[in-house]
Short mmCIF file of C-alpha atoms in Angstrom, two decimals:
data_model
loop_
_atom_site.label_atom_id
_atom_site.label_comp_id
_atom_site.label_asym_id
_atom_site.label_seq_id
_atom_site.Cartn_x
_atom_site.Cartn_y
_atom_site.Cartn_z
CA MET A 26 14.06 2.34 -14.13
CA THR A 27 15.63 3.28 -17.24
CA ALA A 28 18.62 6.08 -17.59
CA ALA A 29 16.38 8.58 -19.84
CA GLU A 30 13.41 8.25 -17.57
CA LYS A 31 15.50 9.24 -14.38
CA ASN A 32 17.34 11.77 -16.47
CA ARG A 33 13.40 13.24 -17.47
CA ALA A 34 12.68 12.88 -13.69
CA GLY A 35 15.85 14.94 -12.82
CA GLU A 36 15.37 17.80 -15.06
CA LYS A 37 11.64 17.97 -13.71
CA GLY A 38 13.01 18.35 -10.60
CA ALA A 39 16.11 20.61 -11.15
CA ALA A 40 13.52 22.75 -12.89
CA ALA A 41 11.03 23.02 -10.46
CA ASP A 42 10.30 25.62 -7.72
CA ALA A 43 12.36 25.36 -4.67
CA GLY A 44 9.56 24.50 -2.43
CA ALA A 45 6.73 22.49 -5.13
CA PHE A 46 6.95 19.67 -7.88
CA THR A 47 4.12 18.07 -9.64
CA LEU A 48 4.34 14.23 -10.31
CA GLU A 49 1.96 13.11 -13.09
CA ARG A 50 0.77 9.68 -13.43
CA VAL A 51 0.97 8.73 -10.58
CA ASN A 52 -0.42 5.06 -9.35
CA ALA A 53 -1.39 4.31 -12.88
CA ALA A 54 -3.11 0.92 -13.99
CA PRO A 55 -1.40 -1.04 -16.61
CA ALA A 56 -4.36 -1.63 -18.41
CA GLN A 57 -6.32 2.06 -18.88
CA THR A 58 -10.42 2.33 -19.13
CA TRP A 59 -12.25 5.36 -20.10
CA ASN A 60 -10.55 8.88 -19.01
CA ARG A 61 -13.93 10.68 -18.46
CA LEU A 62 -14.00 7.95 -15.49
CA ARG A 63 -10.80 9.83 -13.91
CA VAL A 64 -9.92 6.84 -12.20
CA ASN A 65 -6.54 5.88 -14.52
CA ASP A 66 -3.81 7.61 -12.37
CA VAL A 67 -3.18 10.61 -10.01
CA THR A 68 -1.34 13.98 -10.12
CA MET A 69 0.36 15.00 -6.36
CA THR A 70 2.01 18.09 -6.14
CA VAL A 71 5.20 17.06 -3.63
CA PRO A 72 7.89 19.10 -2.13
CA VAL A 73 11.05 20.21 -3.77
CA ARG A 74 14.46 20.54 -1.09
CA GLU A 75 17.50 21.66 -2.67
CA SER A 76 20.32 19.13 -2.97
CA ALA A 77 23.05 20.94 -5.21
CA GLY A 78 26.62 19.32 -4.18
CA ALA A 79 25.35 16.45 -2.22
CA VAL A 80 26.48 12.77 -2.12
CA ARG A 81 24.51 10.34 -1.03
CA ALA A 82 24.34 6.15 -0.68
CA ALA A 83 22.63 4.68 -2.75
CA LEU A 84 21.22 1.38 -3.19
CA PRO A 85 22.79 -1.77 -5.05
CA ARG A 86 22.21 -2.14 -8.61
CA LEU A 87 20.25 -5.02 -8.09
CA PHE A 88 17.34 -2.71 -6.73
CA GLU A 89 17.56 -0.77 -10.14
CA GLY A 90 15.21 -3.76 -11.58
CA VAL A 91 12.40 -3.98 -9.22
CA ALA A 92 9.46 -1.96 -10.23
CA CYS A 93 7.72 -0.07 -7.88
CA GLY A 94 3.50 0.36 -7.64
CA MET A 95 3.50 4.41 -7.61
CA GLY A 96 5.81 4.31 -11.37
CA PRO A 97 9.05 5.44 -12.26
CA GLU A 98 8.62 9.65 -11.69
CA VAL A 99 8.03 8.66 -7.99
CA THR A 100 10.93 6.54 -7.36
CA ALA A 101 13.37 9.45 -9.01
CA TRP A 102 11.85 12.06 -7.06
CA ALA A 103 12.17 9.63 -3.86
CA GLU A 104 15.43 8.61 -4.68
CA SER A 105 16.36 12.61 -5.55
CA GLN A 106 15.04 13.79 -1.62
CA ALA A 107 15.87 10.83 0.58
CA GLY A 108 19.14 11.28 2.14
CA ASP A 109 21.17 7.81 2.48
CA ALA A 110 19.47 5.06 1.21
CA ARG A 111 19.32 2.21 3.21
CA TYR A 112 20.34 -1.76 2.50
CA VAL A 113 19.56 -4.44 4.93
CA GLU A 114 20.14 -7.74 3.62
CA VAL A 115 19.21 -10.69 5.35
CA PRO A 116 21.92 -13.96 5.17
CA ARG A 117 20.89 -17.15 3.79
CA GLY A 118 18.79 -19.02 6.29
CA ALA A 119 18.81 -16.76 9.19
CA ARG A 120 15.37 -15.48 10.56
CA ARG A 121 15.69 -12.25 11.64
CA GLU A 122 13.69 -11.74 14.95
CA GLU A 123 14.08 -7.55 15.11
CA PRO A 124 11.66 -6.38 12.33
CA VAL A 125 13.18 -4.08 9.83
CA VAL A 126 11.53 -1.12 10.42
CA VAL A 127 11.34 2.22 8.43
CA SER A 128 9.57 4.89 10.11
CA VAL A 129 8.62 8.43 8.76
CA GLY A 130 6.84 11.58 9.95
CA ALA A 131 5.23 13.81 7.22
CA GLY A 132 5.15 17.31 9.70
CA ASP A 133 9.52 16.42 8.80
CA ASP A 134 8.47 16.47 5.08
CA GLU A 135 10.42 12.67 5.51
CA VAL A 136 11.73 10.87 2.66
CA ALA A 137 13.11 6.87 3.33
CA ASP A 138 14.48 4.94 0.47
CA THR A 139 15.21 1.28 1.60
CA GLY A 140 15.91 -2.36 0.12
CA VAL A 141 15.62 -4.97 1.62
CA LEU A 142 17.50 -8.22 0.22
CA VAL A 143 16.23 -11.80 1.96
CA ARG A 144 18.46 -14.38 0.63
CA GLU A 145 17.57 -17.66 -0.24
CA GLY A 146 15.07 -19.42 3.04
CA ALA A 147 15.61 -16.76 5.34
CA GLU A 148 12.84 -14.95 6.96
CA VAL A 149 11.84 -11.51 7.63
CA THR A 150 9.20 -8.80 9.11
CA ILE A 151 9.23 -5.26 7.25
CA VAL A 152 7.86 -2.34 9.34
CA VAL A 153 6.78 0.76 7.38
CA ALA A 154 5.23 3.53 9.87
CA ALA A 155 4.35 6.48 8.79
CA GLY A 156 2.77 9.10 10.92
CA ALA A 157 2.97 9.57 14.85
CA GLY A 158 5.34 12.63 14.06
CA SER A 159 4.53 16.66 13.78
CA ASP A 160 1.04 17.20 13.12
CA ALA A 161 2.20 20.35 11.00
CA PRO A 162 1.33 20.33 7.16
CA GLY A 163 4.02 18.38 5.02
CA THR A 164 4.25 15.24 3.02
CA SER A 165 6.66 12.50 3.82
CA ALA A 166 7.32 9.34 1.51
CA SER A 167 8.69 5.75 1.39
CA LEU A 168 10.18 3.94 -1.54
CA LEU A 169 10.93 0.45 -0.61
CA ARG A 170 12.13 -2.60 -2.86
CA VAL A 171 12.07 -6.08 -1.78
CA VAL A 172 13.85 -9.27 -3.28
CA ALA A 173 13.27 -12.38 -1.82
CA GLU A 174 14.85 -15.36 -2.78
CA ARG A 175 14.21 -18.90 -3.36
CA GLY A 176 12.28 -20.19 -0.19
CA ALA A 177 12.73 -17.36 1.69
CA ARG A 178 9.68 -15.58 3.52
CA VAL A 179 8.95 -12.02 4.10
CA ARG A 180 6.07 -10.45 5.98
CA LEU A 181 5.56 -6.89 5.57
CA PHE A 182 3.17 -4.79 7.31
CA GLU A 183 2.36 -1.32 6.22
CA TYR A 184 0.48 1.48 8.71
CA VAL A 185 -0.20 4.26 7.63
CA GLY A 186 -2.09 7.62 9.62
CA VAL A 187 -0.83 11.22 8.81
CA ALA A 188 -2.65 13.76 10.02
CA ASP A 189 -5.04 16.51 8.60
CA GLY A 190 -3.09 18.67 5.90
CA GLN A 191 -0.03 16.06 5.96
CA GLN A 192 0.12 13.61 2.79
CA HIS A 193 1.95 10.20 2.21
CA LEU A 194 3.24 8.55 -0.81
CA GLU A 195 4.04 5.01 -0.30
CA SER A 196 5.92 2.87 -3.27
CA VAL A 197 6.53 -0.48 -2.93
CA GLY A 198 8.34 -3.24 -5.54
CA ILE A 199 8.88 -6.85 -4.75
CA ARG A 200 9.95 -9.57 -6.48
CA ALA A 201 9.93 -12.89 -5.10
CA ASP A 202 11.88 -16.08 -6.62
CA ARG A 203 11.03 -19.81 -6.37
CA ASP A 204 9.51 -20.79 -3.60
CA ALA A 205 9.14 -18.00 -1.67
CA ARG A 206 6.22 -16.21 -0.02
CA VAL A 207 5.31 -12.94 0.69
CA GLU A 208 2.58 -11.37 3.05
CA VAL A 209 1.85 -8.10 2.97
CA ARG A 210 -0.16 -6.50 5.61
CA GLN A 211 -1.89 -2.70 4.84
CA TYR A 212 -3.48 -0.31 7.24
CA LEU A 213 -4.60 3.10 5.54
CA LEU A 214 -5.88 4.68 8.67
CA GLY A 215 -5.84 8.52 7.12
CA GLY A 216 -4.72 11.57 5.77
CA ALA A 217 -5.60 14.64 3.87
CA GLY A 218 -3.75 12.66 0.91
CA VAL A 219 -2.55 9.06 1.21
CA ALA A 220 -1.15 7.35 -2.02
CA LEU A 221 0.23 4.09 -2.23
CA GLY A 222 1.34 1.72 -4.80
CA LEU A 223 2.73 -1.44 -4.81
CA THR A 224 3.88 -4.01 -7.69
CA ALA A 225 4.91 -7.85 -7.15
CA ASP A 226 6.88 -9.78 -9.63
CA LEU A 227 6.11 -13.23 -9.21
CA ALA A 228 8.94 -14.03 -11.11
CA GLY A 229 9.78 -17.87 -9.89
CA GLU A 230 8.08 -21.42 -9.33
CA ARG A 231 5.10 -21.86 -6.88
CA ALA A 232 6.00 -17.68 -5.53
CA ARG A 233 3.19 -16.44 -3.64
CA LEU A 234 1.60 -13.41 -2.75
CA ASP A 235 -1.22 -12.89 0.43
CA LEU A 236 -2.26 -9.53 0.72
CA THR A 237 -4.60 -8.27 2.73
CA CYS A 238 -5.47 -3.97 2.81
CA ARG A 239 -7.83 -2.61 5.35
CA TYR A 240 -8.74 1.48 5.49
CA HIS A 241 -10.67 4.39 6.89
CA ALA A 242 -10.96 7.77 5.34
CA GLY A 243 -13.22 10.22 6.27
CA GLY A 244 -14.13 14.01 6.23
CA VAL A 245 -12.87 14.94 2.52
CA GLU A 246 -9.38 12.45 2.54
CA VAL A 247 -8.06 10.92 -0.67
CA LEU A 248 -6.97 7.73 -0.65
CA ASP A 249 -5.56 6.24 -3.90
CA VAL A 250 -4.18 2.76 -3.99
CA ASN A 251 -2.68 1.17 -7.08
CA GLU A 252 -1.64 -2.62 -6.66
CA VAL A 253 0.04 -4.76 -9.73
CA VAL A 254 0.96 -8.59 -9.67
CA ARG A 255 2.47 -9.54 -11.70
CA MET A 256 2.53 -13.93 -12.38
CA ARG A 257 5.45 -14.46 -14.50
CA GLY A 258 6.53 -18.34 -12.86
CA ARG A 259 4.26 -21.68 -12.95
CA ALA A 260 1.78 -22.65 -10.15
CA THR A 261 2.21 -18.90 -8.57
CA ARG A 262 -0.40 -17.95 -6.01
CA SER A 263 -1.95 -14.45 -5.31
CA GLU A 264 -4.50 -14.21 -2.98
CA LEU A 265 -6.05 -10.03 -2.49
CA ALA A 266 -8.35 -9.10 -0.27
CA TYR A 267 -9.58 -4.98 0.42
CA ASN A 268 -11.50 -4.15 3.32
CA GLY A 269 -12.67 -0.66 4.12
CA VAL A 270 -14.88 2.59 5.17
CA LEU A 271 -15.74 5.74 4.20
CA GLU A 272 -17.38 8.57 5.44
CA ASP A 273 -18.78 11.59 5.16
CA ALA A 274 -17.20 13.26 1.60
CA ALA A 275 -13.90 10.98 1.41
CA ALA A 276 -12.95 9.66 -1.79
CA LYS A 277 -11.08 6.67 -2.72
CA SER A 278 -9.82 5.05 -5.91
CA LEU A 279 -8.66 1.37 -5.51
CA ARG A 280 -6.91 0.14 -8.90
CA THR A 281 -5.68 -3.81 -8.59
CA THR A 282 -3.95 -5.74 -11.58
CA ILE A 283 -3.37 -9.61 -11.42
CA ASP A 284 -1.56 -9.93 -14.51
CA LEU A 285 -1.54 -13.62 -15.81
CA VAL A 286 1.74 -13.49 -18.07
CA HIS A 287 2.40 -16.08 -20.62
CA GLY A 288 4.17 -18.62 -19.81
CA ALA A 289 2.63 -18.83 -16.08
CA ARG A 290 0.81 -22.11 -16.30
CA GLY A 291 -0.69 -23.35 -13.55
CA ALA A 292 -1.07 -20.03 -11.68
CA GLN A 293 -3.91 -18.51 -10.15
CA GLY A 294 -4.77 -15.34 -8.73
CA ASN A 295 -7.84 -13.91 -6.57
CA GLU A 296 -8.79 -10.32 -5.60
CA ALA A 297 -11.86 -9.26 -3.54
CA GLU A 298 -13.15 -5.80 -2.19
CA THR A 299 -15.80 -5.03 0.09
CA VAL A 300 -16.45 -1.71 0.92
CA LEU A 301 -18.95 0.17 4.01
CA VAL A 302 -19.98 3.58 2.84
CA LEU A 303 -21.00 5.85 5.53
CA GLY A 304 -21.48 9.31 4.11
CA ASP A 305 -23.92 10.89 1.38
CA ASP A 306 -21.01 12.18 -0.43
CA VAL A 307 -18.50 10.21 -0.34
CA THR A 308 -16.69 8.91 -3.93
CA ASN A 309 -15.49 5.58 -4.51
CA LYS A 310 -13.54 4.21 -7.36
CA THR A 311 -13.06 0.55 -7.94
CA LEU A 312 -10.99 -0.90 -10.97
CA PRO A 313 -10.48 -4.70 -10.95
CA THR A 314 -8.76 -5.83 -13.58
CA ILE A 315 -7.40 -9.42 -14.63
CA LEU A 316 -5.03 -9.77 -17.34
CA CYS A 317 -3.92 -13.04 -18.82
CA ASP A 318 -1.94 -14.05 -21.92
CA GLU A 319 -1.85 -18.02 -21.07
CA ASP A 320 -4.33 -20.78 -20.76
CA ASP A 321 -3.91 -22.85 -17.91
CA VAL A 322 -4.46 -20.32 -15.54
CA ALA A 323 -7.43 -18.97 -13.09
CA GLY A 324 -8.60 -15.38 -11.86
CA ASN A 325 -11.08 -14.24 -10.08
CA HIS A 326 -12.21 -10.67 -8.83
CA GLY A 327 -15.32 -9.17 -7.30
CA ALA A 328 -16.45 -6.32 -5.28
CA THR A 329 -19.07 -5.31 -2.96
CA ILE A 330 -20.47 -1.73 -1.78
CA GLY A 331 -23.05 -1.08 0.51
CA SER A 332 -24.16 0.96 3.86
CA VAL A 333 -25.39 -0.51 7.26
CA SER A 334 -28.70 -2.73 6.76
CA PRO A 335 -31.52 -1.60 8.80
CA GLU A 336 -31.66 -4.27 10.33
CA GLN A 337 -28.68 -4.78 11.11
CA LEU A 338 -29.31 -0.68 12.33
CA ALA A 339 -32.17 -2.15 14.35
CA TYR A 340 -30.53 -4.97 15.97
CA LEU A 341 -28.01 -2.62 17.42
CA ALA A 342 -31.03 -0.06 18.58
CA ASP A 343 -32.48 -2.56 20.55
CA ARG A 344 -29.26 -2.73 22.64
CA GLY A 345 -28.91 0.79 23.52
CA LEU A 346 -26.86 1.82 20.22
CA SER A 347 -27.89 5.17 18.30
CA ARG A 348 -27.23 4.98 14.39
CA ALA A 349 -23.69 7.34 14.87
CA ASP A 350 -22.32 4.63 17.64
CA ALA A 351 -23.21 1.89 15.72
CA GLU A 352 -21.02 3.26 12.82
CA ARG A 353 -18.51 3.78 14.74
CA LEU A 354 -18.35 0.14 15.92
CA PHE A 355 -17.20 -0.71 11.89
CA VAL A 356 -14.91 1.94 11.78
CA ARG A 357 -13.73 0.61 15.40
CA ALA A 358 -13.29 -2.59 14.24
CA VAL A 359 -10.45 -1.73 11.59
CA PHE A 360 -8.16 0.82 14.32
CA GLU A 361 -8.50 -2.40 16.46
CA ASP A 362 -7.14 -4.71 14.12
CA ALA A 363 -4.49 -2.74 13.33
CA LEU A 364 -3.26 -2.78 17.10
CA LEU A 365 -3.58 -6.55 17.30
CA ALA A 366 -1.30 -6.86 14.24
CA ALA A 367 0.90 -4.33 14.72
CA PRO A 368 4.38 -6.52 15.44
CA CYS A 369 6.22 -3.43 16.73
CA ASP A 370 5.75 0.22 18.94
CA GLU A 371 5.77 2.61 15.49
CA ALA A 372 3.34 0.55 14.05
CA ARG A 373 1.16 0.91 17.33
CA ALA A 374 2.00 4.38 17.13
CA VAL A 375 0.59 5.36 13.81
CA VAL A 376 -2.18 3.87 15.30
CA GLU A 377 -2.84 5.68 18.93
CA HIS A 378 -1.73 8.69 17.35
CA VAL A 379 -4.96 8.74 14.47
CA GLU A 380 -7.04 7.95 17.18
CA LYS A 381 -6.07 10.75 19.54
CA GLY A 382 -7.58 12.97 17.06
CA ARG A 383 -11.15 11.22 16.01
CA SER A 384 -14.04 10.17 18.13
CA LEU A 385 -14.02 6.38 17.61
CA PHE A 386 -15.36 5.36 20.41
CA LEU A 387 -18.91 5.05 21.93
CA THR A 388 -20.86 8.15 23.24
CA GLU A 389 -21.28 7.77 27.19
CA GLU A 390 -24.42 7.10 26.78
CA ALA A 391 -24.24 3.75 25.12
#
């Protein structure tokens, strides 16, 4: 983020009322489509706390060059609203056994600003756990920036499950150097408004990103996701897979961009999404994009959208399951996978907290 952008965001924040600030063009896709589709970005209202005279610890300047998925305005707001920034460094060649956990609760209007530097050949697991706090209305946010040096291994888990009346903003920026490997697993399990943005810069040769996202939204929940992979190094690789369930009148927007930058010879990027629709009033928007400025590259994307087939319903009905119970099975699969993959207690707590407020189990008759 440039100094001018920071100043503009700071001026807006200073001019905002003590309680509210409007973030415009959040989660903007690099390549815009027709505005009438209303899928290019999203606008969000967030709280602003007075911070006059406060002196806070900031991240090293190294992280200023790491772009985050939700955009510079969200980065500036999160930096201004967080307490002291948290900096974690994993030494060269070390394997950190204990995960780096970022835990935030929406009911507390909590914002976290975290930077993780993974030195050459090191390994680390990072967990963002948003939820499992108070059910009172509020906003939480996590700003996470990761630098993976040559040959580093990073596993990032994102668990988001805030309550009705709460919203969460999650902005992630990753830079991967030569031979670095980053695995991201996202579980977006609900909330009145959830916005997640991730930008991965595969800067070094043979850097790789493997991203899996599973999500569920029901009622009138809004889920907005924007993920950008810039493939700048030669022979880089990205694999993006999305699988979700939408119910009732939920609204979801997913923007995925694979940017094959000039000079990234031999790079390959793949993206695929499967959406299960269980409500007549669901709004689903998917904008997969491949940008290409190099000849010797490969990029693929696709999306499958549908509902439970009559054949599947008949099969399950023969085994005593109603239509409602059959649909619950698909939703339960998302939560079961989230529990099985949870690397720490904080992540499990998010899943269990969401489950308590939803009817995710089969009826007694089944």
